[in-house]
Coordinates of C-alpha atoms and ligand atoms in Angstrom, one line a residue:
X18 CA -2.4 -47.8 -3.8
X19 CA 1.0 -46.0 -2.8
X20 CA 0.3 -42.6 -4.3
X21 CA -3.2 -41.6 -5.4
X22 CA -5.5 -41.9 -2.7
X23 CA -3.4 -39.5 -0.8
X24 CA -2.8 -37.2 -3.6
X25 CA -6.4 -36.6 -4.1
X26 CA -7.2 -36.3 -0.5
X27 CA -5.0 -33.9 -0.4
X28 CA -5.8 -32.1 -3.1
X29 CA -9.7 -31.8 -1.7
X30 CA -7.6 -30.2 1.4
X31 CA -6.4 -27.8 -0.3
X32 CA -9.3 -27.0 -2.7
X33 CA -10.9 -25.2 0.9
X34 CA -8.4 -23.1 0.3
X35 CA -10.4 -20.6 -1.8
X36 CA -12.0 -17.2 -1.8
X37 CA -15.2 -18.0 -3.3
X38 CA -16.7 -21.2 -1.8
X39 CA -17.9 -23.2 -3.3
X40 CA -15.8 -22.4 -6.2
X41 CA -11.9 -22.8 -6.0
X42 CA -10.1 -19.2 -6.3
X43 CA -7.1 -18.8 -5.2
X44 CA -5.3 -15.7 -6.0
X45 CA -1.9 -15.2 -5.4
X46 CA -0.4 -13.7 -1.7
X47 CA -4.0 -13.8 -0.7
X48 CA -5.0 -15.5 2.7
X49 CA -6.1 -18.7 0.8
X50 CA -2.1 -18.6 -0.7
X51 CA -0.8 -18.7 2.6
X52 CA -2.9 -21.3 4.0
X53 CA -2.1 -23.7 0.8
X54 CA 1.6 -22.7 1.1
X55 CA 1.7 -23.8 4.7
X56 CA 0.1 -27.2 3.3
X57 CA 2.5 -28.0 1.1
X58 CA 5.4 -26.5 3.4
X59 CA 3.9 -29.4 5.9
X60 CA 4.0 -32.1 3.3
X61 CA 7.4 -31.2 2.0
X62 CA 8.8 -31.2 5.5
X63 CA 7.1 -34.4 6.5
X64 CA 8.5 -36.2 3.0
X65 CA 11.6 -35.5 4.0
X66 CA 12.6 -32.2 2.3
X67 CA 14.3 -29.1 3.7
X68 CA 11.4 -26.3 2.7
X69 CA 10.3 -22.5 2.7
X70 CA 8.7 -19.5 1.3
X71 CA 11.1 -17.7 -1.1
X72 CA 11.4 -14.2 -1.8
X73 CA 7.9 -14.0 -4.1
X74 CA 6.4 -16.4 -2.0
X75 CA 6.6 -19.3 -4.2
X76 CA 6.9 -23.0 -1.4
X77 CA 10.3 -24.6 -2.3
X78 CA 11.7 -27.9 -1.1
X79 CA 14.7 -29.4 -1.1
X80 CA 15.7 -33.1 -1.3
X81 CA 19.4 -33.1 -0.6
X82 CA 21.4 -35.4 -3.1
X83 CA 23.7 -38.3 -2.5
X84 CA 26.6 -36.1 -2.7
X85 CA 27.1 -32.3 -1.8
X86 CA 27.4 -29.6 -5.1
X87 CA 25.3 -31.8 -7.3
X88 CA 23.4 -30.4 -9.8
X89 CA 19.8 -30.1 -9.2
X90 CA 16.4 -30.9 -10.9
X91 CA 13.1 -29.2 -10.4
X92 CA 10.0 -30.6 -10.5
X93 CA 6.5 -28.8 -9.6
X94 CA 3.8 -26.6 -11.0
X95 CA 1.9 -24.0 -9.6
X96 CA -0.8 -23.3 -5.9
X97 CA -3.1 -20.9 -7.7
X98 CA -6.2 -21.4 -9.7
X99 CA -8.4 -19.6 -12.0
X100 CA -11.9 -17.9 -11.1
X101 CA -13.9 -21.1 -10.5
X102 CA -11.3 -23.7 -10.9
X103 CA -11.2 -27.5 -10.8
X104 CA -8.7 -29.2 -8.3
X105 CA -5.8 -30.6 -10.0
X106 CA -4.8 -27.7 -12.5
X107 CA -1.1 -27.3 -11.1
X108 CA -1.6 -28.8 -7.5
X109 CA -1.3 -32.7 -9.1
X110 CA 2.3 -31.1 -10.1
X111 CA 3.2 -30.6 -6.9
X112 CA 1.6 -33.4 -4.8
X113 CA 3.3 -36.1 -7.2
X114 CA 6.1 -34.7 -6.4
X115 CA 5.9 -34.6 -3.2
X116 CA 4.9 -38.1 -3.2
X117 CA 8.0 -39.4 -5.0
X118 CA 10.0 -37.6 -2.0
X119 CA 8.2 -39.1 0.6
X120 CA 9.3 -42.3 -0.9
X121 CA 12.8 -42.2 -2.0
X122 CA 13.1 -40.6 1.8
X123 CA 10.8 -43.3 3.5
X124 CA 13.7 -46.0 1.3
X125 CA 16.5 -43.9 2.4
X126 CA 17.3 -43.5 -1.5
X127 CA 19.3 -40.7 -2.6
X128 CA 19.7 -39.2 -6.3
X129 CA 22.5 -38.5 -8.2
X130 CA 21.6 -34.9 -7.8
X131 CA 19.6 -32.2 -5.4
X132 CA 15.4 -32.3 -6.1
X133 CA 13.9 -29.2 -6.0
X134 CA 9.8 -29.3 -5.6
X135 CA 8.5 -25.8 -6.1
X136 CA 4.5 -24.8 -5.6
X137 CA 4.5 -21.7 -7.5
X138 CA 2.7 -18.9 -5.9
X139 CA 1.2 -17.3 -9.3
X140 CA 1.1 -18.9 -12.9
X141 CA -2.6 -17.9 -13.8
X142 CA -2.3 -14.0 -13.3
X143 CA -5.4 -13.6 -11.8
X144 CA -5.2 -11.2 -9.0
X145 CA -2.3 -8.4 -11.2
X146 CA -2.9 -9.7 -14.7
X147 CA 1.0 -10.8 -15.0
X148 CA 1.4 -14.4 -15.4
X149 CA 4.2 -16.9 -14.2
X150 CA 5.9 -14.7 -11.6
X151 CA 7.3 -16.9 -9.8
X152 CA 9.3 -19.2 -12.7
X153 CA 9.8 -16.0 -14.7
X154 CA 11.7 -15.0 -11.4
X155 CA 13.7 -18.3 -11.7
X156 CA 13.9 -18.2 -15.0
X157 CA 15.4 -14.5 -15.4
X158 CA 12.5 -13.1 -17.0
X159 CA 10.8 -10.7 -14.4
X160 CA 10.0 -7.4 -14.9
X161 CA 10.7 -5.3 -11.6
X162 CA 7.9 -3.0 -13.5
X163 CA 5.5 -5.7 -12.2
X164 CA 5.9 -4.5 -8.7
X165 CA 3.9 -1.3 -9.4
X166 CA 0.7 -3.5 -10.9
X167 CA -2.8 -3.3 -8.7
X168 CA -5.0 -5.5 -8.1
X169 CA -8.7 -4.6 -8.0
X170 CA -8.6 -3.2 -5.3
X171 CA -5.4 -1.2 -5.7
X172 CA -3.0 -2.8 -3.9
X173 CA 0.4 -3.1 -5.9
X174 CA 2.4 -6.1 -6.3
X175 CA 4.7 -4.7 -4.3
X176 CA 2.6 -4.1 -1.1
X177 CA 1.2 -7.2 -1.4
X178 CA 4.6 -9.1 -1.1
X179 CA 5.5 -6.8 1.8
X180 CA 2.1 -7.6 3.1
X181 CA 2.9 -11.4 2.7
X182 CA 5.8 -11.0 4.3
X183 CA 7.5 -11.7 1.2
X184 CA 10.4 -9.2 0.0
X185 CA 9.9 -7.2 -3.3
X186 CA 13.4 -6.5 -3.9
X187 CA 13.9 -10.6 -3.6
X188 CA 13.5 -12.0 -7.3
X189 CA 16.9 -11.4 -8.6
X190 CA 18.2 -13.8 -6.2
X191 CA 15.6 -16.1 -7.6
X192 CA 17.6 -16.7 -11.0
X193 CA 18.7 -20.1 -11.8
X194 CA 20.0 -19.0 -15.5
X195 CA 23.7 -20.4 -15.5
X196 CA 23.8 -21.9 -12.2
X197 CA 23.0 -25.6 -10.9
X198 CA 19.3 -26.9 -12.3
X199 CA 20.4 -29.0 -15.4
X200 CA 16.5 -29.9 -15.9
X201 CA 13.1 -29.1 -14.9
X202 CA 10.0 -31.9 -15.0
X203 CA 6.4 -30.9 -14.7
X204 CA 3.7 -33.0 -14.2
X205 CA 0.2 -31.6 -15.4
X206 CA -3.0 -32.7 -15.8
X207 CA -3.7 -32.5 -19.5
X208 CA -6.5 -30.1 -19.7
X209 CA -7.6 -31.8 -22.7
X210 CA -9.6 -34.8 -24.2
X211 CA -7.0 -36.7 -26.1
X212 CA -5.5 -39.1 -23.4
X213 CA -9.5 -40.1 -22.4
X214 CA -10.2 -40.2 -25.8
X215 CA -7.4 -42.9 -26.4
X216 CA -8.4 -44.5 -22.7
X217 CA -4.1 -43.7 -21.8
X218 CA -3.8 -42.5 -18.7
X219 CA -0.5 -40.5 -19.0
X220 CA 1.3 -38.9 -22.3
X221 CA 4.3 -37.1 -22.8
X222 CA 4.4 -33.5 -23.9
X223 CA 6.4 -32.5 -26.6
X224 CA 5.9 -29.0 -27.1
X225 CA 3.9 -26.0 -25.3
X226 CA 2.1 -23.5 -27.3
X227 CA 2.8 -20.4 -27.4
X228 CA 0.4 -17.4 -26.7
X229 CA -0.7 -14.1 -27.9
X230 CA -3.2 -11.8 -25.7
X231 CA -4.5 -9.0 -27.3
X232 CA -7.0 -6.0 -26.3
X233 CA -9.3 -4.6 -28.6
X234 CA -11.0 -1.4 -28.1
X235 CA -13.9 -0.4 -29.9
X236 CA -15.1 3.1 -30.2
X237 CA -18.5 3.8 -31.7
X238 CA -21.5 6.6 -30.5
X239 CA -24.0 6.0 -27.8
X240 CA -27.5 7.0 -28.8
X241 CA -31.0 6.6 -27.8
X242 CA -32.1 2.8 -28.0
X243 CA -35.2 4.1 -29.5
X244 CA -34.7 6.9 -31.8
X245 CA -31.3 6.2 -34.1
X246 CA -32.2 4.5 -37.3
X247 CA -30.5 1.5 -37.6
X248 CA -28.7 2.8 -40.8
X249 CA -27.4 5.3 -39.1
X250 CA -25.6 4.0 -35.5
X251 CA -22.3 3.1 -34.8
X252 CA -23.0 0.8 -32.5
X253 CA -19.7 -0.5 -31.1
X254 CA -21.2 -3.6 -29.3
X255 CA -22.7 -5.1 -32.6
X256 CA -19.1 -4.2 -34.2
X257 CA -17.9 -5.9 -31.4
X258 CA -20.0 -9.2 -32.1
X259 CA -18.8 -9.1 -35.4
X260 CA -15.4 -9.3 -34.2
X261 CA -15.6 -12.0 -32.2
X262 CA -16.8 -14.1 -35.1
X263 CA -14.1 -13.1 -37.3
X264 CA -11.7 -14.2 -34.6
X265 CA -13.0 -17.5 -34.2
X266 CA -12.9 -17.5 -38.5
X267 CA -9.4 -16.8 -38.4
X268 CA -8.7 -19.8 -36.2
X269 CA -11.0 -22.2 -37.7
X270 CA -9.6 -21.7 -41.4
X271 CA -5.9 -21.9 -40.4
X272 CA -4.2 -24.6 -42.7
X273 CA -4.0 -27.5 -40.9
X274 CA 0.0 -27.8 -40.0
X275 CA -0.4 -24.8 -38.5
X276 CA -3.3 -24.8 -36.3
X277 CA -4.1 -22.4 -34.1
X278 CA -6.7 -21.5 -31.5
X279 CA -8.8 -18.3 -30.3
X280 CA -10.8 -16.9 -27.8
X281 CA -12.5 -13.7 -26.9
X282 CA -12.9 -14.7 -23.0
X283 CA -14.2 -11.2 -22.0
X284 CA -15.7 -8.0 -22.8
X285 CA -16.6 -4.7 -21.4
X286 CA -19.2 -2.3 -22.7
X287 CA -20.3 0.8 -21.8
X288 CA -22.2 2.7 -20.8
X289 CA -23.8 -0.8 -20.3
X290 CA -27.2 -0.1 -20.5
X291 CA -30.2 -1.5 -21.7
X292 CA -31.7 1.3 -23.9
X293 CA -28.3 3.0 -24.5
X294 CA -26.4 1.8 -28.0
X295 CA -22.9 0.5 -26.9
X296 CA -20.1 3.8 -26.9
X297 CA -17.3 2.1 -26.1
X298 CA -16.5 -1.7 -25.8
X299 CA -13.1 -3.8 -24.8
X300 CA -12.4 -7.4 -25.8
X301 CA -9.6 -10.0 -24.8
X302 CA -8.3 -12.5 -27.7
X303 CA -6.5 -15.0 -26.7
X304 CA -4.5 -16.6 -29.6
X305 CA -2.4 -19.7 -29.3
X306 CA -0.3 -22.1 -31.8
X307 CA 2.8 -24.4 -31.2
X308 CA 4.4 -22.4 -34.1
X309 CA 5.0 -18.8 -33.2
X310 CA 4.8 -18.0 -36.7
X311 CA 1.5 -19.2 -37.4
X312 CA 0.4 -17.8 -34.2
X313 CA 1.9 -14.5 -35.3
X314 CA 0.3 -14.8 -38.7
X315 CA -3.2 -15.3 -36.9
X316 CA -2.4 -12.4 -34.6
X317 CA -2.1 -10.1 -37.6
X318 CA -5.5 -11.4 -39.8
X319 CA -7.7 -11.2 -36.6
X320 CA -6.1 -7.2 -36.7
X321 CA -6.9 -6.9 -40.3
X322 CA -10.4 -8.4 -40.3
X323 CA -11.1 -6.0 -37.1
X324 CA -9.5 -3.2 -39.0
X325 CA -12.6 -4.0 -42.1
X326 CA -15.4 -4.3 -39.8
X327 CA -14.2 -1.0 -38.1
X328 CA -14.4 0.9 -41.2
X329 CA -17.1 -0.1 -42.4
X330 CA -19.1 -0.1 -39.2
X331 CA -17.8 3.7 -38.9
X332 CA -16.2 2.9 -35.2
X333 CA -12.9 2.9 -34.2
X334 CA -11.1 0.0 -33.9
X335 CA -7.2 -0.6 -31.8
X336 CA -6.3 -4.0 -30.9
X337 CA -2.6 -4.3 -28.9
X338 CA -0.7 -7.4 -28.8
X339 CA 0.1 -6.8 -24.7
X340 CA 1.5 -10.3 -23.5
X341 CA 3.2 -13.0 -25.6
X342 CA 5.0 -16.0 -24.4
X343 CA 7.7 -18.0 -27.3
X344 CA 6.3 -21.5 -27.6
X345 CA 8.2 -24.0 -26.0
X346 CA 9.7 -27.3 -27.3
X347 CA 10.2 -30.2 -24.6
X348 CA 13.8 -31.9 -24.3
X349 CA 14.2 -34.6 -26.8
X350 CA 16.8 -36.2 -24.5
X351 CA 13.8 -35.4 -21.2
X352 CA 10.9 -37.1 -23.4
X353 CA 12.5 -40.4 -24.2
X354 CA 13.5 -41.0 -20.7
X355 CA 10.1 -40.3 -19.3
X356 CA 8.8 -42.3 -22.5
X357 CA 11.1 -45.5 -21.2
X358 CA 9.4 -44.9 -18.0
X359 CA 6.1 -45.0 -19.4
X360 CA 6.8 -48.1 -21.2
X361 CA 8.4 -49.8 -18.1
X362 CA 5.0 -49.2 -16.7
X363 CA 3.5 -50.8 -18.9
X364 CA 1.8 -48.1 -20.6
X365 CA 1.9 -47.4 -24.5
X366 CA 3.7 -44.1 -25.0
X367 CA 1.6 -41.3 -26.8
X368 CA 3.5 -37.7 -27.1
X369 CA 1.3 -34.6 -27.4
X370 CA 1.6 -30.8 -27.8
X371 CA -0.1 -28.4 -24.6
X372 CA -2.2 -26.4 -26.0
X373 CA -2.4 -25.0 -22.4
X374 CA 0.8 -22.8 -21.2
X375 CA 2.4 -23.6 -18.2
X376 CA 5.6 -22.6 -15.6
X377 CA 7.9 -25.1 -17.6
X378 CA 7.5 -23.0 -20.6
X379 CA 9.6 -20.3 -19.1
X380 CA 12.7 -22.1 -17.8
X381 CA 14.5 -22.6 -21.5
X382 CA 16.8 -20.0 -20.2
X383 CA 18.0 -22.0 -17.2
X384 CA 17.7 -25.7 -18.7
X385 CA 15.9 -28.5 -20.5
X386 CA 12.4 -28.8 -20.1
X387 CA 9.7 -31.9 -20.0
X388 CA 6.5 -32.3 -19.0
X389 CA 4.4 -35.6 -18.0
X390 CA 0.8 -35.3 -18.6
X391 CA -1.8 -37.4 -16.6
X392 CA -5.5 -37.7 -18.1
X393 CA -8.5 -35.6 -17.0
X394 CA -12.0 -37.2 -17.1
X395 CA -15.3 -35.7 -17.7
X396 CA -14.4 -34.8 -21.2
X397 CA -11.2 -33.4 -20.4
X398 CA -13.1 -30.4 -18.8
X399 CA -10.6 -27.6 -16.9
X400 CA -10.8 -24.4 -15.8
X401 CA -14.2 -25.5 -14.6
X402 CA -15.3 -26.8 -11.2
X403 CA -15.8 -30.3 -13.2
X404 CA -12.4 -30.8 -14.1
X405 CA -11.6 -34.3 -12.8
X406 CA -8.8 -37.3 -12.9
X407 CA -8.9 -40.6 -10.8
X408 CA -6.9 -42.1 -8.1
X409 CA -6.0 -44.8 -10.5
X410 CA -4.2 -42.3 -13.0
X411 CA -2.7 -40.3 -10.1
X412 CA -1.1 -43.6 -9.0
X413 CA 0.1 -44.6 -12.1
X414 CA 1.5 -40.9 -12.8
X415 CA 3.6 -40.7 -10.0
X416 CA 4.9 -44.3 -10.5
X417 CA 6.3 -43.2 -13.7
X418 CA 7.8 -39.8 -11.9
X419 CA 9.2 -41.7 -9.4
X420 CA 10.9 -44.2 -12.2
X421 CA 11.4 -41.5 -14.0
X422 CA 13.5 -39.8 -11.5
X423 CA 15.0 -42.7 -9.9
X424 CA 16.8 -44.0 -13.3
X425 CA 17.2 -40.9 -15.2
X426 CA 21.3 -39.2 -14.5
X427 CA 22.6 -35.2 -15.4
X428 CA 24.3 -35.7 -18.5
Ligands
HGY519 O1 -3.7 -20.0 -19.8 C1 -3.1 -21.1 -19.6 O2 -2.9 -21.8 -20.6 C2 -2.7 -21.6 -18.3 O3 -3.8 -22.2 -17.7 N1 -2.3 -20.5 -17.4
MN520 MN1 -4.6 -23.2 -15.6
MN521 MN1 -1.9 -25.2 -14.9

């Protein structure tokens, strides 16, 4: 085996990386960031690519092409996880990657244009609750309003870079809209049961989903466990509850061309005690389609149906659409030429939407987007300590990169 051996060892090397052991956390320009970065920065360097921090701490590498002023494509994903991760989620992005580097270089092959590996330092949002900062950066789509977010502990965004050693006033310089990438390639693992399902051990994407977040805040009347009637509380945890199943109605009766999925992944009641009725309560939805118009026409029935229960619940009811990302289609031109890889591998082709977002679903605005994804095992568990994928698959993943990028030429 050329590729995954390594590519898992490596990616148990950098699963210590975390802030929570046993669990994998790692939040970005956190401790755990800068020990991972330095990882990668090592493995860039030693594959052969020029490599550094940028200005929001993202790790960039640089395989010069055969020629100077070529155009350049980016490959990579992101270095930070979710609470309680699994290993692969955006580090198999950036290993494979890697890998294909380290062998063009070890051949003494160069492309017909500049690769650009990037380890983003924060897709998941987890430590300021703003997601994709660093390819929004490249992409053209950051919000300087960003820098003035805390974290938990009230550290802004911006005192964190400075902290880092990064520079807060450094993402402009970050924009690739109009300039030299003429495509960006992101391997993933799928997140998802269909490619063990089928027993295929890659697919190629053809569209991301887009996504809706909302907040929904509840306002009913605390009261004495024991002494309101029933009939008579406006209890906004119980309207709450009610809620939740209504968003999980909406998504489950959407017509079938237009399916869409929801979640209500946390909630916050006070006062939050055992023998108090619930006052006030906050709930995340989560709402995703590859059609922005059914995912828009979900967003507005889940604030309808909350809007009923409210009322006749006698609590008060808001629910705010906060974040939303376009869905994303994938190149045509990109998917048949990783397709024809595929096949050359032997493989039968299968396209498939994401139903998981990811950093390639931001760079429209700079250039064509595809994405390669290799299967997960254990159901197609993620965002779970169980999430898994074999050496095997890794192998043959970054065989079809490497094809991929060794036959494929800027138009
Ligand atoms: O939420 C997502 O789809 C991604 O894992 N950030
Ligand atoms: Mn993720
Ligand atoms: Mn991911």
């Amino acid at each position: 085996m050329r590729f995954g051996d390594d590519i898992l060892a490596q990616a148990d090397a950098l699963a210590a990386f975390t802030e929570a052991p046993p669990g994998i956390t790692r939040a970005y320009l956190t401790p755990q960031h800068r020990r991972a970065g330095d990882l990668l920065l090592a493995l860039m360097r030693e594959a052969g690519m020029r490599a550094d921090y940028d200005a929001l701490g993202n790790v960039v590498g640089r395989y010069d092409a055969a020629r100077a002023g070529a155009p350049v494509l980016m490959s990579g994903s992101h270095m930070d996880s979710v609470r309680n991760a699994g290993r692969y989620d955006g580090l198999f992005g950036i290993l494979t990657a890697i890998a294909c580097v380290r062998d063009l270089h070890g051949r003494g092959v160069r492309l017909p244009y500049a690769l650009e590996v990037v380890a983003f330092g924060d897709e998941e949002g987890v430590r300021f609750g703003v997601t994709l900062i660093g390819s929004k950066a490249m992409a053209g789509s950051f919000d300087p309003a960003w820098l003035d977010t805390k974290d938990a502990d009230g550290i802004s965004l911006r005192q964190a870079l400075v902290a880092f050693g990064a520079d807060p006033d450094g993402w402009r310089a970050l924009d690739r809209r109009g300039k030299d990438v003429v495509a960006y390639v992101e391997s993933h693992i799928e997140q998802g049961p269909v490619l063990l399902n089928e027993g295929l051990p890659v697919g190629v994407v053809t569209a991301i989903a887009g996504v809706s977040r909302m907040r929904v805040a509840v306002t009913g009347l605390a009261g004495h466990a024991g002494t309101v009637p029933m009939g008579s509380r406006r209890d906004a945890l119980a309207a709450a509850a009610e809620m939740t199943l209504a968003v999980e109605r909406v998504a489950v009766d959407a017509p079938a061309g237009e399916a869409v999925v929801a979640t209500v992944g946390t909630m916050d009641v006070e006062p939050g005690a055992i023998n108090v009725i619930a006052q006030d309560v906050v709930f995340s939805v989560d709402v995703r389609s590859a059609t922005d118009a059914a995912r828009r026409r979900a967003v507005e029935a889940i604030r309808a149906r909350c809007a009923a229960i409210a009322a006749r619940r006698r609590v008060g009811v808001a629910a705010d659409v906060y974040y939303e990302l376009a869905a994303a289609a994938c190149d045509a031109a990109l998917q048949d030429a990783l397709a024809a890889s595929v096949a050359r591998r032997g493989v039968p082709v299968r396209r498939l939407p994401s139903g998981a977002g990811h950093d390639a679903m931001v760079f429209p605005p700079v250039c064509p987007i595809a994405m390669l994804f290799v299967r997960c095992g254990a159901g197609g568990i993620s965002h779970h300590p169980d999430e898994t994928m074999t050496a095997a698959d890794a192998e043959i993943a970054t065989e079809v990169l490497l094809d991929f990028l060794q036959t494929w030429t800027p138009r």
